[in-house]
CSV table of C-alpha atoms in Angstrom, one decimal:
chain,number,residue,atom,x,y,z
A,1,MET,CA,9.9,10.8,-57.3
A,2,ARG,CA,11.3,12.9,-54.4
A,3,PHE,CA,8.9,11.2,-52.0
A,4,VAL,CA,10.1,7.7,-53.2
A,5,ARG,CA,13.8,8.7,-52.7
A,6,GLN,CA,13.0,10.1,-49.3
A,7,PHE,CA,12.5,6.4,-48.2
A,8,GLU,CA,15.7,5.3,-50.0
A,9,PHE,CA,14.2,3.6,-53.0
A,10,ALA,CA,16.0,3.8,-56.3
A,11,ASP,CA,13.0,4.3,-58.4
A,12,LEU,CA,9.2,4.2,-58.5
A,13,GLN,CA,9.0,0.6,-59.5
A,14,SER,CA,11.0,-0.7,-56.5
A,15,PHE,CA,8.9,1.4,-54.2
A,16,LYS,CA,5.7,-0.2,-55.7
A,17,LEU,CA,7.1,-3.7,-55.3
A,18,ALA,CA,8.0,-3.0,-51.6
A,19,LEU,CA,4.6,-1.5,-51.0
A,20,ALA,CA,2.9,-4.6,-52.5
A,21,ARG,CA,5.0,-6.8,-50.2
A,22,GLU,CA,4.0,-4.7,-47.2
A,23,LYS,CA,0.3,-5.0,-48.0
A,24,THR,CA,0.6,-8.8,-47.6
A,25,LEU,CA,1.8,-8.4,-44.0
A,26,PRO,CA,-0.6,-8.4,-41.1
A,27,ALA,CA,-1.7,-4.9,-40.2
A,28,GLU,CA,-0.2,-5.1,-36.7
A,29,VAL,CA,3.4,-5.4,-38.0
A,30,MET,CA,3.2,-2.5,-40.5
A,31,PRO,CA,5.0,0.6,-39.1
A,32,LEU,CA,2.9,3.6,-38.4
A,33,ASP,CA,5.7,6.0,-39.3
A,34,PRO,CA,9.0,5.1,-41.0
A,35,LEU,CA,10.7,8.0,-39.1
A,36,VAL,CA,10.9,6.0,-35.9
A,37,GLN,CA,11.1,2.3,-35.3
A,38,ASP,CA,11.6,0.2,-32.1
A,39,ASP,CA,15.2,-0.6,-32.9
A,40,ASP,CA,16.3,2.9,-33.9
A,41,ASP,CA,19.1,4.4,-31.9
A,42,LEU,CA,19.4,8.2,-31.4
A,43,SER,CA,21.9,8.6,-34.2
A,44,THR,CA,19.6,6.8,-36.7
A,45,MET,CA,16.6,8.9,-35.7
A,46,MET,CA,18.7,12.1,-36.1
A,47,HIS,CA,19.9,11.2,-39.5
A,48,LYS,CA,16.4,10.1,-40.6
A,49,LEU,CA,15.0,13.5,-39.5
A,50,SER,CA,17.8,15.4,-41.2
A,51,GLN,CA,17.3,13.5,-44.4
A,52,THR,CA,13.5,14.0,-44.2
A,53,GLY,CA,13.8,17.7,-43.7
A,54,ILE,CA,16.2,18.2,-46.6
A,55,ALA,CA,14.0,16.0,-48.9
A,56,ALA,CA,10.9,17.8,-47.8
A,57,VAL,CA,12.0,21.3,-48.9
A,58,ARG,CA,14.7,20.6,-51.5
A,59,ASP,CA,12.3,20.5,-54.5
A,60,LEU,CA,9.6,22.7,-53.1
A,61,PRO,CA,10.5,25.7,-55.4
A,62,ASP,CA,9.7,23.5,-58.4
A,63,GLU,CA,6.7,21.8,-56.9
A,64,LEU,CA,4.8,24.8,-55.6
A,65,ASP,CA,2.6,26.8,-57.9
A,66,GLN,CA,4.7,30.0,-57.9
A,67,SER,CA,1.9,32.0,-59.5
A,68,ALA,CA,-0.3,31.1,-56.5
A,69,VAL,CA,2.5,32.1,-54.1
A,70,GLN,CA,3.0,35.4,-55.9
A,71,SER,CA,-0.8,36.1,-55.9
A,72,ALA,CA,-0.8,35.4,-52.1
A,73,ILE,CA,2.1,37.8,-51.5
A,74,THR,CA,0.4,40.5,-53.5
A,75,THR,CA,-2.9,40.0,-51.5
A,76,LEU,CA,-1.1,40.1,-48.2
A,77,ARG,CA,0.8,43.3,-49.1
A,78,GLN,CA,-2.5,45.1,-49.8
A,79,ALA,CA,-4.4,43.7,-46.9
A,80,ARG,CA,-5.6,46.0,-44.1
A,81,HIS,CA,-5.6,43.1,-41.6
A,82,ILE,CA,-4.0,39.7,-42.0
A,83,TYR,CA,-5.8,36.9,-40.2
A,84,LEU,CA,-3.7,33.7,-39.5
A,85,VAL,CA,-5.6,30.5,-38.7
A,86,GLY,CA,-4.4,27.0,-37.8
A,87,VAL,CA,-5.0,24.2,-35.4
A,88,SER,CA,-2.6,21.9,-33.5
A,89,ALA,CA,0.8,21.7,-35.4
A,90,SER,CA,-0.4,24.1,-38.1
A,91,ALA,CA,-1.2,26.6,-35.4
A,92,LEU,CA,2.5,26.8,-34.6
A,93,VAL,CA,3.2,27.7,-38.2
A,94,ALA,CA,0.4,30.3,-38.2
A,95,GLN,CA,1.6,31.8,-34.9
A,96,ASP,CA,5.2,32.1,-36.2
A,97,LEU,CA,4.1,34.0,-39.3
A,98,TYR,CA,1.9,36.2,-37.1
A,99,LEU,CA,4.9,37.1,-34.8
A,100,LYS,CA,7.1,37.9,-37.8
A,101,LEU,CA,4.4,40.1,-39.4
A,102,ILE,CA,3.6,42.1,-36.3
A,103,ARG,CA,7.3,42.8,-35.7
A,104,ALA,CA,7.6,44.0,-39.2
A,105,GLY,CA,4.8,46.5,-38.7
A,106,TYR,CA,1.8,44.7,-40.2
A,107,VAL,CA,-1.6,44.4,-38.5
A,108,ALA,CA,-1.8,40.6,-38.0
A,109,ILE,CA,-4.3,38.6,-35.9
A,110,PHE,CA,-3.9,35.1,-34.5
A,111,ASP,CA,-6.1,33.4,-31.9
A,112,HIS,CA,-5.0,30.3,-30.0
A,113,ASP,CA,-8.6,29.6,-29.2
A,114,THR,CA,-10.1,28.2,-32.4
A,115,HIS,CA,-13.7,29.1,-31.5
A,116,THR,CA,-12.5,32.7,-31.1
A,117,ALA,CA,-10.8,32.5,-34.5
A,118,VAL,CA,-14.1,31.3,-36.1
A,119,GLU,CA,-16.0,34.1,-34.4
A,120,ARG,CA,-13.5,36.7,-35.5
A,121,ALA,CA,-13.8,35.5,-39.1
A,122,TYR,CA,-17.3,37.0,-38.9
A,123,TYR,CA,-15.8,40.5,-38.9
A,124,THR,CA,-13.4,40.1,-41.8
A,125,THR,CA,-13.9,42.4,-44.8
A,126,PRO,CA,-12.9,42.5,-48.5
A,127,ALA,CA,-10.0,44.8,-47.4
A,128,ASP,CA,-8.5,42.1,-45.2
A,129,ALA,CA,-6.9,38.7,-46.0
A,130,MET,CA,-6.9,35.3,-44.2
A,131,VAL,CA,-4.1,32.7,-44.4
A,132,VAL,CA,-5.2,29.2,-43.3
A,133,PHE,CA,-2.7,26.5,-42.5
A,134,SER,CA,-4.1,22.9,-42.5
A,135,TYR,CA,-2.2,20.0,-44.0
A,136,SER,CA,-5.4,17.8,-44.2
A,137,GLY,CA,-7.7,20.6,-45.2
A,138,LEU,CA,-10.4,18.7,-43.2
A,139,THR,CA,-10.3,20.4,-39.8
A,140,LYS,CA,-13.7,21.9,-39.1
A,141,GLU,CA,-12.6,25.0,-37.2
A,142,VAL,CA,-10.3,26.2,-40.0
A,143,VAL,CA,-12.8,25.3,-42.7
A,144,LEU,CA,-15.6,27.2,-40.9
A,145,ALA,CA,-13.3,30.3,-40.5
A,146,ALA,CA,-12.4,30.1,-44.2
A,147,GLN,CA,-16.0,29.7,-45.3
A,148,GLN,CA,-17.2,32.7,-43.2
A,149,ALA,CA,-14.4,34.9,-44.5
A,150,ARG,CA,-15.3,34.0,-48.1
A,151,ARG,CA,-18.9,34.9,-47.4
A,152,ASN,CA,-17.5,38.3,-46.4
A,153,GLN,CA,-15.6,38.4,-49.7
A,154,THR,CA,-12.3,38.3,-47.8
A,155,PRO,CA,-9.5,36.7,-49.8
A,156,VAL,CA,-8.6,33.4,-48.3
A,157,ILE,CA,-5.2,31.8,-48.8
A,158,ALA,CA,-5.1,28.1,-48.0
A,159,VAL,CA,-1.8,26.3,-47.4
A,160,THR,CA,-2.8,22.6,-47.6
A,161,ARG,CA,-1.9,19.3,-49.3
A,162,HIS,CA,-2.5,18.8,-52.9
A,163,GLU,CA,-5.7,16.7,-52.4
A,164,PRO,CA,-9.4,17.5,-52.6
A,165,SER,CA,-10.7,19.0,-49.4
A,166,PRO,CA,-13.4,21.4,-48.0
A,167,LEU,CA,-10.6,24.0,-47.3
A,168,ARG,CA,-9.5,24.0,-50.9
A,169,GLU,CA,-13.1,24.6,-52.0
A,170,ALA,CA,-13.5,27.5,-49.6
A,171,ALA,CA,-10.2,29.2,-50.5
A,172,SER,CA,-9.7,31.9,-53.2
A,173,CYS,CA,-6.0,31.0,-53.5
A,174,VAL,CA,-4.5,27.6,-52.8
A,175,ILE,CA,-0.8,27.0,-52.2
A,176,ALA,CA,-0.8,23.2,-52.6
A,177,LEU,CA,1.8,21.2,-50.7
A,178,PRO,CA,3.0,17.8,-52.0
A,179,PRO,CA,1.2,15.0,-50.0
A,180,THR,CA,4.4,13.5,-48.6
A,181,GLU,CA,2.9,12.6,-45.2
A,182,PRO,CA,-0.1,10.4,-44.3
A,183,LEU,CA,-2.8,11.9,-42.2
A,184,LEU,CA,-2.2,9.1,-39.6
A,185,ARG,CA,1.4,9.5,-38.4
A,186,ILE,CA,3.5,9.9,-35.3
A,187,GLY,CA,3.6,13.7,-35.2
A,188,ALA,CA,3.5,16.2,-38.0
A,189,VAL,CA,7.1,16.3,-39.4
A,190,THR,CA,7.4,16.8,-43.2
A,191,SER,CA,4.1,18.7,-43.2
A,192,MET,CA,5.6,21.1,-40.6
A,193,PHE,CA,8.7,21.5,-42.7
A,194,THR,CA,6.7,22.4,-45.9
A,195,GLU,CA,4.1,24.6,-44.1
A,196,THR,CA,6.9,26.5,-42.4
A,197,TYR,CA,8.7,26.9,-45.7
A,198,VAL,CA,5.6,28.4,-47.3
A,199,ALA,CA,5.0,30.7,-44.3
A,200,ASN,CA,8.5,32.0,-44.5
A,201,ILE,CA,8.4,32.6,-48.2
A,202,LEU,CA,5.2,34.5,-47.8
A,203,PHE,CA,6.7,36.7,-45.1
A,204,LEU,CA,9.9,37.4,-47.1
A,205,GLY,CA,7.8,38.2,-50.2
A,206,VAL,CA,5.6,40.6,-48.2
A,207,VAL,CA,8.6,42.5,-46.7
A,208,GLN,CA,10.8,42.3,-49.8
A,209,GLY,CA,9.2,45.5,-51.2
A,210,GLU,CA,9.8,47.4,-48.0
A,211,ILE,CA,13.2,46.3,-46.8
A,212,LYS,CA,14.3,49.7,-45.4
A,213,LYS,CA,11.1,50.2,-43.5
A,214,THR,CA,11.3,46.6,-42.2
A,215,GLU,CA,14.9,47.1,-41.0
A,216,GLN,CA,13.9,50.3,-39.2
A,217,ASN,CA,11.0,48.5,-37.5
A,218,TYR,CA,13.3,45.7,-36.5
A,219,ARG,CA,15.9,48.0,-35.0
A,220,ALA,CA,13.2,50.0,-33.2
A,221,THR,CA,11.5,47.0,-31.7
A,222,SER,CA,14.8,45.4,-30.8
A,223,GLN,CA,15.8,48.5,-28.9
A,224,LEU,CA,12.4,48.5,-27.1
A,225,THR,CA,12.5,44.8,-26.1
A,226,SER,CA,16.2,45.1,-25.1
A,227,GLU,CA,14.8,46.6,-21.9
A,228,LEU,CA,13.3,43.1,-21.1
A,229,LYS,CA,16.8,41.5,-21.2
A,230,ILE,CA,18.4,40.6,-17.9
A,231,ARG,CA,21.6,42.5,-17.7
A,232,GLY,CA,22.6,42.0,-14.1
A,233,GLU,CA,26.1,42.8,-13.0
A,234,LYS,CA,26.9,39.2,-12.0
A,235,TYR,CA,26.1,38.0,-15.5
A,236,VAL,CA,28.4,40.6,-17.1
A,237,ASN,CA,31.2,39.8,-14.7
A,238,ARG,CA,30.7,36.1,-15.3
A,239,ARG,CA,31.0,36.6,-19.1
A,240,LEU,CA,34.1,38.7,-18.7
A,241,ASN,CA,35.6,36.0,-16.4
A,242,ASP,CA,34.8,33.3,-18.9
A,243,ARG,CA,36.6,35.3,-21.6
A,244,ALA,CA,39.6,35.9,-19.4
A,245,LYS,CA,39.8,32.2,-18.6
A,246,LYS,CA,39.7,31.2,-22.3
A,247,SER,CA,42.3,33.8,-23.1
A,248,GLY,CA,44.6,32.5,-20.3
A,249,GLN,CA,44.2,28.9,-21.5
A,250,HIS,CA,45.1,30.0,-25.1
A,251,THR,CA,48.2,31.9,-23.8
A,252,HIS,CA,49.2,28.8,-21.7
A,253,ARG,CA,49.0,26.5,-24.7
A,254,HIS,CA,51.0,29.0,-26.8
A,255,ASN,CA,53.8,29.1,-24.2
A,256,ASP,CA,53.9,25.3,-23.9
A,257,ASN,CA,54.4,25.1,-27.7
A,258,ALA,CA,57.1,27.8,-27.7
């Protein structure tokens, strides 16, 4: 029902009727992706994207299998090494979770090169864990990595759509995403929203039991990386001058109103 409302249909029946009408049209006039059309202006596209993002995550807490999510969190908390795997758009989600985990003090591994990721899967152990992001669940590289990890008795958590796939078969734990996006589309949008949501909830669940330690790690790493910030004198002076100008403008307006 949420998917139907995302495209502004009142109910499932009206959606089915519209779909039936579309099927009678020549293939060349059917839009590849309703998110963007030839006659859309910028405002229309922005509102479409906002509505799509809200709709994509609004009902996820009820649609996701929370027992599977909790099982994944428990597995990640206990893992010696956490392997993150993804290709293309899903690689961005995997890398983001990787960056969050290493800053929080966990031993996480992510490879941009998917062949390297497959090779590294050979060395996984039962004490490790692997999280694989793939909306389709059909991408060979991630499936091979998952299959190899399972042969090593490594727990494999698959974040993928709620449809049969080789990745689902290879995983020991599946966090199934609602199939709100076709595999042929103009860029991964709703799938990115939902995958990122799951990645973030996994991260929050992992660190939730060690908040004080995580805060200490974040402060320490922030202090360390602060040395990489550009703190030239001209930038400090520019910032002070900008503040002075704003303060002067405010005083001038106040005097005019007096």
